Coordinates of C-alpha atoms and ligand atoms in Angstrom, one line a residue:
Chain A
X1 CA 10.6 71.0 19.1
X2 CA 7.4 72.1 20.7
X3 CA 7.2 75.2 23.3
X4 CA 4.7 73.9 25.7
X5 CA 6.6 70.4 26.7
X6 CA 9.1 70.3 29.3
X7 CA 12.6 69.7 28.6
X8 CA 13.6 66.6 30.2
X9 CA 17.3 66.3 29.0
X10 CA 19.6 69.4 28.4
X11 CA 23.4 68.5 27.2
X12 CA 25.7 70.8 26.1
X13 CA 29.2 70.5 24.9
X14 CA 29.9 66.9 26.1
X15 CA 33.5 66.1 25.5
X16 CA 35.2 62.8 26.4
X17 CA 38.7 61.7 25.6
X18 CA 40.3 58.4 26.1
X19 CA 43.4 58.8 26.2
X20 CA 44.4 61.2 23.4
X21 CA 41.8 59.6 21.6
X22 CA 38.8 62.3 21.3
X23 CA 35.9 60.4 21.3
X24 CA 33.5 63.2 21.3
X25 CA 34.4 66.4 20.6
X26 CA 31.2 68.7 21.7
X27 CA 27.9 67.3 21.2
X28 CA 24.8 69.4 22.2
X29 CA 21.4 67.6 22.3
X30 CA 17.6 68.4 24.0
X31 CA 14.8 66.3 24.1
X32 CA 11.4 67.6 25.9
X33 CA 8.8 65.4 27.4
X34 CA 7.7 62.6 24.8
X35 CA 10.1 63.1 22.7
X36 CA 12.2 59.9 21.2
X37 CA 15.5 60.5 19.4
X38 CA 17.2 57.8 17.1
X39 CA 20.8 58.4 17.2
X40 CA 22.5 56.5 14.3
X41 CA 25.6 56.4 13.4
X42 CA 29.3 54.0 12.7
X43 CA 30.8 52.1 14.5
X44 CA 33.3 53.7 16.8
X45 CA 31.7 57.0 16.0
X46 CA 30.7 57.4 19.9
X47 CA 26.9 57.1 20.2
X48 CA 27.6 54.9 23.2
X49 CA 30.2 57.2 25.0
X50 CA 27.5 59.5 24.7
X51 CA 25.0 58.0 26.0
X52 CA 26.8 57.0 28.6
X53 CA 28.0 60.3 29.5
X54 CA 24.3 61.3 29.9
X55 CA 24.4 58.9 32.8
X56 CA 28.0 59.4 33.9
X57 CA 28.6 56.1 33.2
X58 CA 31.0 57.8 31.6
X59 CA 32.4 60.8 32.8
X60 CA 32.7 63.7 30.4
X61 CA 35.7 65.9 30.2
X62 CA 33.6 69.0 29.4
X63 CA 30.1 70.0 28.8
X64 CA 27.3 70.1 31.3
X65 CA 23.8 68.2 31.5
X66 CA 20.8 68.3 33.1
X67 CA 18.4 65.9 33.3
X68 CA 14.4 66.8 34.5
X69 CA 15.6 69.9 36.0
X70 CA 18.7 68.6 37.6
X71 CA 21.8 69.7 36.9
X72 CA 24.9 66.7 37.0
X73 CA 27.5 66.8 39.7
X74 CA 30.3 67.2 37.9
X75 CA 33.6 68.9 38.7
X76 CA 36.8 69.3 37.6
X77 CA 40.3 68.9 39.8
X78 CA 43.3 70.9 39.3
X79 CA 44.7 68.7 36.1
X80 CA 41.3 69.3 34.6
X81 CA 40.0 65.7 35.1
X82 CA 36.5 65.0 35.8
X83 CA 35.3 64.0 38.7
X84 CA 31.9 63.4 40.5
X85 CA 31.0 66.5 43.2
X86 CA 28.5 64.6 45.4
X87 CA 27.8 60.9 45.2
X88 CA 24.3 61.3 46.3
X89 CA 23.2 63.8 43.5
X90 CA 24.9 61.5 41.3
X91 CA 22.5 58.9 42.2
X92 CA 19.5 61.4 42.4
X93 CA 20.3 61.8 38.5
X94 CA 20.8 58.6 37.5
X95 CA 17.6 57.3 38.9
X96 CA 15.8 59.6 36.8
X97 CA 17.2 57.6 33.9
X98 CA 16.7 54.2 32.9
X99 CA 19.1 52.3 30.9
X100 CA 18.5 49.4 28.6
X101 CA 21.5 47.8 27.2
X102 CA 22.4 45.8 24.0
X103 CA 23.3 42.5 26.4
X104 CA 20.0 43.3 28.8
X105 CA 22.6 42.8 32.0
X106 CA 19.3 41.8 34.0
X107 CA 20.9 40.5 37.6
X108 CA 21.4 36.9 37.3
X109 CA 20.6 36.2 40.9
X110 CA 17.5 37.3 41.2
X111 CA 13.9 36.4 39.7
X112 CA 12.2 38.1 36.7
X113 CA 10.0 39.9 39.3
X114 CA 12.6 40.7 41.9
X115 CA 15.3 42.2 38.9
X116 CA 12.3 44.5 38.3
X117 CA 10.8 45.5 41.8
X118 CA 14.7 46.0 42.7
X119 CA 15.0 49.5 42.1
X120 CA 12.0 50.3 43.2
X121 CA 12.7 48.8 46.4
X122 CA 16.4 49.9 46.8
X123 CA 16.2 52.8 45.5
X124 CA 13.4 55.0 45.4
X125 CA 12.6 53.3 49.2
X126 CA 9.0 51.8 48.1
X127 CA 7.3 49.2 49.9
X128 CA 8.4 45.5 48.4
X129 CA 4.7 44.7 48.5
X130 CA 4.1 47.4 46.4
X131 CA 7.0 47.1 43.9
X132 CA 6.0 43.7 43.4
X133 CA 2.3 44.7 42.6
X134 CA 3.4 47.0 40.3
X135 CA 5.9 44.6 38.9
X136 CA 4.0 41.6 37.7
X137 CA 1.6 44.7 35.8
X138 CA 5.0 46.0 34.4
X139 CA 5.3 42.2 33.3
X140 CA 2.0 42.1 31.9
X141 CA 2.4 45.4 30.0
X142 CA 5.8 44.2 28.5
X143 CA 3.6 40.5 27.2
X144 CA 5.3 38.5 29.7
X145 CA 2.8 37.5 32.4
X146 CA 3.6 34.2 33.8
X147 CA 7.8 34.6 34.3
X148 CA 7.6 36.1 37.3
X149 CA 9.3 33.4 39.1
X150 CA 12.2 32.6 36.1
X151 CA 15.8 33.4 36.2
X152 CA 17.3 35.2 33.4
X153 CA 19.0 32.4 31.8
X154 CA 15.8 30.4 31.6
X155 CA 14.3 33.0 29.0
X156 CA 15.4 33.8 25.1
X157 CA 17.1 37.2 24.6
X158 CA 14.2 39.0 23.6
X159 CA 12.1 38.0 26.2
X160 CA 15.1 39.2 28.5
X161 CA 15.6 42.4 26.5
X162 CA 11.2 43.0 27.2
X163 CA 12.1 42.3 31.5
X164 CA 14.9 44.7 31.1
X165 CA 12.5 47.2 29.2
X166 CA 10.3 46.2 32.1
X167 CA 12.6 46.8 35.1
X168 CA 13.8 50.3 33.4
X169 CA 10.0 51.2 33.5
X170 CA 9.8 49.8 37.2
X171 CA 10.8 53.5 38.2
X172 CA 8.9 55.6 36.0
X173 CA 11.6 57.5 35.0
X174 CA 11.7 60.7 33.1
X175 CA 14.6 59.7 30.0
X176 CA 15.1 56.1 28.8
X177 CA 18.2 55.1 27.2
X178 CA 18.5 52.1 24.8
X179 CA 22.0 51.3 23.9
X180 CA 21.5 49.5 20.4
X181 CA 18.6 47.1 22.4
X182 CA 18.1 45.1 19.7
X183 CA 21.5 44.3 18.6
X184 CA 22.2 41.0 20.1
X185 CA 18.5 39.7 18.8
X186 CA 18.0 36.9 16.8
X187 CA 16.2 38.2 13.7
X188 CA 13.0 36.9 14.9
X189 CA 13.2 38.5 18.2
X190 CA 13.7 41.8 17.0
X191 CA 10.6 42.3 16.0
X192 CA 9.2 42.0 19.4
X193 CA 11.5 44.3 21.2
X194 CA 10.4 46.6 18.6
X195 CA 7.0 46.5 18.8
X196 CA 6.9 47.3 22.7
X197 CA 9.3 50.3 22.2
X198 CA 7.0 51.9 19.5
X199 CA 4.0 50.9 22.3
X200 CA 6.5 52.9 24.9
X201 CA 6.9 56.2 22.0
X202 CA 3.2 56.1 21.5
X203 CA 2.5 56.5 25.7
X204 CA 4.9 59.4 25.4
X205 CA 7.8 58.4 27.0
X206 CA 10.9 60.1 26.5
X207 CA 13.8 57.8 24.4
X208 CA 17.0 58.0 23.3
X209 CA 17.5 55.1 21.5
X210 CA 21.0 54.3 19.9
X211 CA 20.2 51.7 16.9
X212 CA 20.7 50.2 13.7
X213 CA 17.0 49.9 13.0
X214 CA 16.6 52.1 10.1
X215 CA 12.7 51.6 9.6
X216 CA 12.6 51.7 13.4
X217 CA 14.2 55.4 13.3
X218 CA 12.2 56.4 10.5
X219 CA 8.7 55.4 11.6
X220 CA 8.8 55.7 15.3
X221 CA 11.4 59.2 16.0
X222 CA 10.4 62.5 16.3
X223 CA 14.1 63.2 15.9
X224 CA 17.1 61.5 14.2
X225 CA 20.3 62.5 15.2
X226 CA 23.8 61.6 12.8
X227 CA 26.7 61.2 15.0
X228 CA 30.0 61.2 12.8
X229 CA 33.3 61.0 14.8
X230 CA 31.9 62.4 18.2
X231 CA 29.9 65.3 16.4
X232 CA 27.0 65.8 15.5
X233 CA 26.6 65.9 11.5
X234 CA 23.3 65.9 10.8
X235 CA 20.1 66.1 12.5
X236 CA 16.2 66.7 12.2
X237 CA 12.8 65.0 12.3
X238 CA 12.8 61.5 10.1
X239 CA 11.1 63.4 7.2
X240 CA 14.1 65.4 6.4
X241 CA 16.5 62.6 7.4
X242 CA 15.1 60.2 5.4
X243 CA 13.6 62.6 2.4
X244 CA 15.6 64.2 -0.2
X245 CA 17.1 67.2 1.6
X246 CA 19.1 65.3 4.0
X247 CA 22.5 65.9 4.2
X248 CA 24.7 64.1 1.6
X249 CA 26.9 62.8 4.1
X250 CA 24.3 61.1 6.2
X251 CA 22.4 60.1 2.7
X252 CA 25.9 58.1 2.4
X253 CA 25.7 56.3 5.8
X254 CA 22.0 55.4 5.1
X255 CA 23.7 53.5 1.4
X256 CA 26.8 53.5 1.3
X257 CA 27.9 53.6 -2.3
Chain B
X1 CA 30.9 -9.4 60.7
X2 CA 33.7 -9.7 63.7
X3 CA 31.5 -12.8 65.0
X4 CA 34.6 -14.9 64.0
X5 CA 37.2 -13.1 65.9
X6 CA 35.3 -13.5 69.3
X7 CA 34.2 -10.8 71.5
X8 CA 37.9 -9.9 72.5
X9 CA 38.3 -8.3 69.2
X10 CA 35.3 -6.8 68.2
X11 CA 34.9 -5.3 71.6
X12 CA 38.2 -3.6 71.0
X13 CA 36.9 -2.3 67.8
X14 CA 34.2 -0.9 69.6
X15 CA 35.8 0.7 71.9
X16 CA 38.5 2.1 69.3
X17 CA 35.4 3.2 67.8
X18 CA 33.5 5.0 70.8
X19 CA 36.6 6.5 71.2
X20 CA 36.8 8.2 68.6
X21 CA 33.3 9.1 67.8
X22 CA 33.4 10.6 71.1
X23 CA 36.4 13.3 69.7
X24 CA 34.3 14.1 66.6
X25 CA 33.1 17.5 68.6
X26 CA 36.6 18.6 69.1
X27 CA 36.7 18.6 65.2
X28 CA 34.0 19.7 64.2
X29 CA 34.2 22.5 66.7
X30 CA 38.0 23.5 65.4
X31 CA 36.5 23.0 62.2
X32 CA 33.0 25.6 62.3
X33 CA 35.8 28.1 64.8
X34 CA 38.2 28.1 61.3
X35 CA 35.6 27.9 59.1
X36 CA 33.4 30.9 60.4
X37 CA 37.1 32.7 61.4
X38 CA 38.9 32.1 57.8
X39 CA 35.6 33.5 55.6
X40 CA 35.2 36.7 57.9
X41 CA 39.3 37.4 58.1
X42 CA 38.9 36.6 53.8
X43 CA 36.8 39.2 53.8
X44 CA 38.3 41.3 55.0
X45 CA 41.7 40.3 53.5
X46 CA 39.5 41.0 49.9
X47 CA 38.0 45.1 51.1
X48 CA 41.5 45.6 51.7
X49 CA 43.0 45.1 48.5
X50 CA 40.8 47.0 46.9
X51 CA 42.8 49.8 48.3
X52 CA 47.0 51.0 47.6
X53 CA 47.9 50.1 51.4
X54 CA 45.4 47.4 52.4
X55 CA 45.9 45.2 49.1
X56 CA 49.6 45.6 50.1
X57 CA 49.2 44.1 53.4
X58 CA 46.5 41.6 52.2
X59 CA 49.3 40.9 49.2
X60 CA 51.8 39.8 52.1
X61 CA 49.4 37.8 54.3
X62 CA 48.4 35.7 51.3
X63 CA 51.9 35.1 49.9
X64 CA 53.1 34.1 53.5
X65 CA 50.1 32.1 54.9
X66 CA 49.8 30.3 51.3
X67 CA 53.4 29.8 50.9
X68 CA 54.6 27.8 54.0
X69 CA 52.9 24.3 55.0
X70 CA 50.5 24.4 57.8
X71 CA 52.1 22.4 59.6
X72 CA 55.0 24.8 60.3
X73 CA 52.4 27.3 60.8
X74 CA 50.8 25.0 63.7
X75 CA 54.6 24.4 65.3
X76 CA 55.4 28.3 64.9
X77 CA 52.3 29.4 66.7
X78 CA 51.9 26.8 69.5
X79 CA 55.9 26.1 69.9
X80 CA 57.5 29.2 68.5
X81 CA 55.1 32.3 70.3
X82 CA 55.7 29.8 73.4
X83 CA 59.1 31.0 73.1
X84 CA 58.5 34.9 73.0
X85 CA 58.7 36.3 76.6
X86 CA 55.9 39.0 75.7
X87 CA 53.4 36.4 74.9
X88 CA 54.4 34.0 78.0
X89 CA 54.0 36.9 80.4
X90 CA 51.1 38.6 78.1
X91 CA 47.8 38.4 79.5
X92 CA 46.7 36.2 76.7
X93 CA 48.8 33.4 78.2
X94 CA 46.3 30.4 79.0
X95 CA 45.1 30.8 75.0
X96 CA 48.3 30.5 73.6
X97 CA 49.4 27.4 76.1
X98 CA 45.8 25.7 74.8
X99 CA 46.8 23.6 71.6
X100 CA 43.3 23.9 70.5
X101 CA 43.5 27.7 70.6
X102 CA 46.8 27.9 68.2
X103 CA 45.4 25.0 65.9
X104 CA 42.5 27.9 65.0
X105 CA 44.5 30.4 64.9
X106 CA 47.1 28.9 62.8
X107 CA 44.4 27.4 60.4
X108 CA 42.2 30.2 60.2
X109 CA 45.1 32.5 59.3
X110 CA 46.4 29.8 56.2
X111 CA 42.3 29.1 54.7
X112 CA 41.6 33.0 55.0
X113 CA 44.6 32.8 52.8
X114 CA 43.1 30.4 50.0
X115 CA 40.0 31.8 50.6
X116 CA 40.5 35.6 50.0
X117 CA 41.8 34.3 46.6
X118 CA 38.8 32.4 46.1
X119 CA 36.6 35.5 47.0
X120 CA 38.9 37.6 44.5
X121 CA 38.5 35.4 41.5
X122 CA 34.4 35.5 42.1
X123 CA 34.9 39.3 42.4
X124 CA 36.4 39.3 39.5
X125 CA 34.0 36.9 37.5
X126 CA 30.7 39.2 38.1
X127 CA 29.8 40.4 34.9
X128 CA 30.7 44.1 34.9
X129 CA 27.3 44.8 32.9
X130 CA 25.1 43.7 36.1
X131 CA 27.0 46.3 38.3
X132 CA 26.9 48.9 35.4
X133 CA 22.9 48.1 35.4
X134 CA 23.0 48.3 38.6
X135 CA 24.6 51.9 38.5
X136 CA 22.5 53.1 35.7
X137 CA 19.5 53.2 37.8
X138 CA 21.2 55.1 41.2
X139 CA 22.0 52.6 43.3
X140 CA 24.1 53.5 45.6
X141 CA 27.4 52.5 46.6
X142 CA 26.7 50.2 49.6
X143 CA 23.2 48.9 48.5
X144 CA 25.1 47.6 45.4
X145 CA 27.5 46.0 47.3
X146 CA 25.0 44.2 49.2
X147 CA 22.4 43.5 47.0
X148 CA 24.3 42.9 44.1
X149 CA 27.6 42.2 44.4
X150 CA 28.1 40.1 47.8
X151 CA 25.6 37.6 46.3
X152 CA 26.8 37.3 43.2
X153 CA 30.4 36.6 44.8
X154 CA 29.1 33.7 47.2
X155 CA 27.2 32.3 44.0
X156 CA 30.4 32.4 41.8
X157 CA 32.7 31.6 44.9
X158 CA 30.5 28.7 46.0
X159 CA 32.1 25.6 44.4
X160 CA 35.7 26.7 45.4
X161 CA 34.7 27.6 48.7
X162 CA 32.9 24.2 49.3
X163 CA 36.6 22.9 48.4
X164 CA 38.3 25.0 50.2
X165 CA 36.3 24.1 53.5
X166 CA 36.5 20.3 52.7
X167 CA 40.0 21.0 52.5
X168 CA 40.2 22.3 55.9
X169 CA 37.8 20.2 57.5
X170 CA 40.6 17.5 56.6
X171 CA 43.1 19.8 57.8
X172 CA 42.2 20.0 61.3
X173 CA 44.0 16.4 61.5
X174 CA 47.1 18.3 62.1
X175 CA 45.9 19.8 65.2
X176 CA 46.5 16.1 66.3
X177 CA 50.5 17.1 66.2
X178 CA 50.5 19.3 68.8
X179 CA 48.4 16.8 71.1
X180 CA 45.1 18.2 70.7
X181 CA 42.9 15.3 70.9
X182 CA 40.4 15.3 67.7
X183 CA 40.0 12.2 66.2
X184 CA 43.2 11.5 64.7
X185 CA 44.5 12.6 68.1
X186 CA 42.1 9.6 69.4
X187 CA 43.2 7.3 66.9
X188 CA 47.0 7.8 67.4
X189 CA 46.4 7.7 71.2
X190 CA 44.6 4.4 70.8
X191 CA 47.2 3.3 68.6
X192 CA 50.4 4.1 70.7
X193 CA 48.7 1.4 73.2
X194 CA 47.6 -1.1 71.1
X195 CA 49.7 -1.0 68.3
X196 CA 47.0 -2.1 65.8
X197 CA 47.7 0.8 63.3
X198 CA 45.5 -0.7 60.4
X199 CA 42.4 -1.0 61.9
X200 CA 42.1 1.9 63.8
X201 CA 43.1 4.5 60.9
X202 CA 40.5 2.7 58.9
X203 CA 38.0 3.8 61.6
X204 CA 38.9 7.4 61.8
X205 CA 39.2 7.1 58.6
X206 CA 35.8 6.1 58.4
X207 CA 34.6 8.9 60.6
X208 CA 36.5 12.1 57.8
X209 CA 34.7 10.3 55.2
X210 CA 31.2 10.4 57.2
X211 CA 31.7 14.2 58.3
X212 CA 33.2 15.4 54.7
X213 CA 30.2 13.4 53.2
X214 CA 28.1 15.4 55.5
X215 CA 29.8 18.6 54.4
X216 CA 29.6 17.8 50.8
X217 CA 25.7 17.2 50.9
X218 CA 25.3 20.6 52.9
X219 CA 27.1 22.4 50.4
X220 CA 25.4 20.5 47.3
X221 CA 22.0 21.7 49.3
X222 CA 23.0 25.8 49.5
X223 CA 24.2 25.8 45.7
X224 CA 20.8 24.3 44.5
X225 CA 18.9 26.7 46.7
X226 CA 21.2 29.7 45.9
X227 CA 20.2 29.1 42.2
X228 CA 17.5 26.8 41.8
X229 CA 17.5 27.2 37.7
X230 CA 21.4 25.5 38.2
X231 CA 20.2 22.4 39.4
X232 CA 17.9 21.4 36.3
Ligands
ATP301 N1 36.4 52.6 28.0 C1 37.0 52.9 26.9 N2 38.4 53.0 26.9 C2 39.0 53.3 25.7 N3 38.4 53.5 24.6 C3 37.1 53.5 24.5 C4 36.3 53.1 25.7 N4 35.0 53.1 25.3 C5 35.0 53.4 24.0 N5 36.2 53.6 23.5 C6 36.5 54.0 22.1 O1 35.7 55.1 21.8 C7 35.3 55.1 20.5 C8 33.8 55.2 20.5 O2 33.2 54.1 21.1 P1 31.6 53.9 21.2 O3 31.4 52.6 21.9 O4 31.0 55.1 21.8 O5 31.2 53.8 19.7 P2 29.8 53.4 19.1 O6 29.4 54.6 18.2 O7 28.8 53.1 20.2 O8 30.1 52.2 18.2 P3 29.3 50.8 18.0 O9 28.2 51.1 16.9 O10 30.3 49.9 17.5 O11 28.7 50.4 19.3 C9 35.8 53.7 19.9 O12 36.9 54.0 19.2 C10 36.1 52.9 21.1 O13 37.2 52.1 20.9
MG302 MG1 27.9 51.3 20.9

């Protein structure tokens, strides 16, 4: 990773348990400014506790992160469960993230334009006029000028999946997470989704983007990350990942014999 | 239509008729007092349970209040707290002696009831991913509640609710048993002196069809704006 950039997302040690199930079991990760890390991976391996542990969606039982500087409440009570140490740092945090999920989870009340001026609005405190302004660019940018005034079950799933990428980018935020965005595509929507997060890696955004999309990974990461039973196995810039000199195991997850 | 039956009877008609038009305030006004008192106490009834203590006490209320007719509830308030020396000498006296006063309170307390577990199954119906969205980008606490979760309850809730106030609006007939005089209170009064039982229920019948058709239209008209994609 470069020198010059700034980190945006430090995690160390991140440990969850459910139960006395050990989901993960001490992942370390950075990404600086502009970076976009593919995490691949099983299913069940944990690339989606640990995403959501970045967020605190999840609350990890160890490890610490920080996210553009800040570091995440968390504490620990006298059993040694996690717990969150102030509410409003919490929320400080998480809206320097953005989340896109695999089922969009745009708010079905509200209109294409007011799911993504809503955060704007309610939580960073800008004028509605404003966020709206900004919004129907944000729908422009995303290819879908004209919806402003739909509801979420009027539109396809990728064209969903492009208002969610638009409401996450309502805020500006410093580290976007995609939880396997594409999964719940029709083939023929994929490719759409896809093209608009290479458009978002190419403006320099930061990404961590938990997928399936080989070719995706390969073309569009600066890093690819191998998560195997809540560690990580294997990880490095797509060239190694995907050349030769990768490691056996993930060669074996890539074509499995 | 009563040409026939000279002016002797459909002047009676009339009258029955003017009669009890003129009580159709008393309903409606028991009717918007319960509805208005039922969905606030239910809303309360469904904050509480999501805590150990409240959802105990809320547990109670709704297991009592949904489990013995209204009715009884009507006689218990108006006959039985009659009975209780601390409420005959208590300063809040004339309310209870007012039959109108313990029909509301005995309604609102039994819809709050059926309403709370209306409001409870809509809680539970929001899609946890739209609050976990919702989370993801640092909303806080309250703003969720109000921006996201409130209105996704009264969406969800809306067609059981509309029931439920149907329901009541029909309900407030029973006030009519402890002399309060809303339209069926008309209608029996008018009856007890003319003894023409038929015709006279047919018009107050008449008049709880009108209102709930009313109601019905109202409600119709709130879910389509609510959610205007619905509709088509
Ligand atoms: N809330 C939860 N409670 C209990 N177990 C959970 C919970 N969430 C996840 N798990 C378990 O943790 C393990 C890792 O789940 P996770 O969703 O992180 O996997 P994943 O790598 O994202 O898999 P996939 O590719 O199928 O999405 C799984 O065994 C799962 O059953
Ligand atoms: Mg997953």
């Amino acid at each position: 990773m470069t020198e010059t950039r700034p980190t945006v997302l430090r995690a160390r040690g991140i440990t969850k348990r459910f139960g006395d199930r050990e989901v993960l079991r001490g992942i370390d990760l950075d990404a600086a400014r502009g970076d976009v890390v593919s995490i691949l991976g099983g299913s069940g391996s944990g690339k989606s506790t640990f995403l959501r542990c970045l967020n605190l969606l999840e609350l990890p039982d160890a490890g610490t992160i920080e996210i553009a500087g800040s570091p995440a409440p968390l504490a620990h009570d006298a059993r040694g469960r996690a717990r969150i140490a102030n509410p409003r740092a919490l929320n400080a945090l998480r809206a320097k993230t953005a989340m896109v999920f695999q089922n969009f989870n745009l708010w079905s009340h509200m209109t294409v334009i007011d799911n993504i001026a809503a955060a704007p609005v309610h939580v960073h405190g800008m004028a509605r006029a404003e966020a709206v302004a900004r919004a129907h660019d944000l729908l422009d940018k995303v290819g879908m000028t004209g919806f402003a005034g739909h509801w979420p079950r009027q539109l396809s799933g990728g064209q969903q999946q492009r208002v969610a990428i638009a409401r996450a980018l309502a805020t500006d935020p410093d580290l976007m997470l995609f939880d396997e965005p594409t999964s719940a595509l029709d083939p023929e929507r994929v490719r759409e989704v896809l093209d608009l997060m290479r458009a978002l890696a190419g403006e320099g955004r930061t990404m961590l983007i938990v997928t399936h999309e080989m070719a995706f990974a390969r073309d569009v990461s600066s890093h690819v990350v191998h998560v195997r039973d809540g560690v990580i196995e294997s990880m490095g810039p797509p060239a190694l990942m995907f050349g030769p000199d990768a490691s056996p195991v993930f060669r074996g997850f890539l074509s499995p014999p | 239509m009563m040409g026939e039956s000279g002016t002797g009877e459909s002047g009676f008609l009339a009258d029955t008729a003017l009669a009890i038009v003129a009580a159709v305030p008393v309903t409606l006004a028991l009717f918007v007092a319960c509805a208005v008192g039922a969905s606030l106490l239910a809303g309360v009834l469904v904050a509480a349970q999501q805590g150990r203590v409240g959802g105990l006490v809320a547990r109670a209320w709704i297991f009592v209040f949904r489990g013995t007719p209204l009715l009884l509830q009507i006689f218990m308030v108006y006959y039985g707290l009659a009975a209780l020396g601390p409420v005959r000498h208590g300063p809040l006296w004339p309310a209870f002696r007012d039959p109108l006063f313990c029909a509301f309170l005995a309604m609102t307390c039994c819809c709050s009831a059926y309403i709370a577990e209306v409001l409870r199954a809509a809680l539970a119906a929001i899609p946890p991913g739209q609050i976990e969205a919702a989370r993801a980008c640092g909303m806080a606490r309250w703003t969720l509640g109000r921006r996201i979760v409130v209105p996704q309850m009264v969406r969800l809730a809306l067609p059981a609710y509309g029931n439920e106030l149907v329901m009541m609006l029909k309900s407030t007939s029973l006030a009519s048993s402890v002399t309060v005089l809303d339209v069926t209170g008309v209608a029996q009064q008018v009856i007890a002196h003319s003894y023409r039982t038929v015709e006279v229920f047919c018009l107050a019948a008449a008049v709880y069809l009108g209102l709930t058709a009313a109601l019905t239209w109202l409600l119709r008209r709130i879910e389509r704006r609510l959610d205007p994609a619905g509709g088509r």
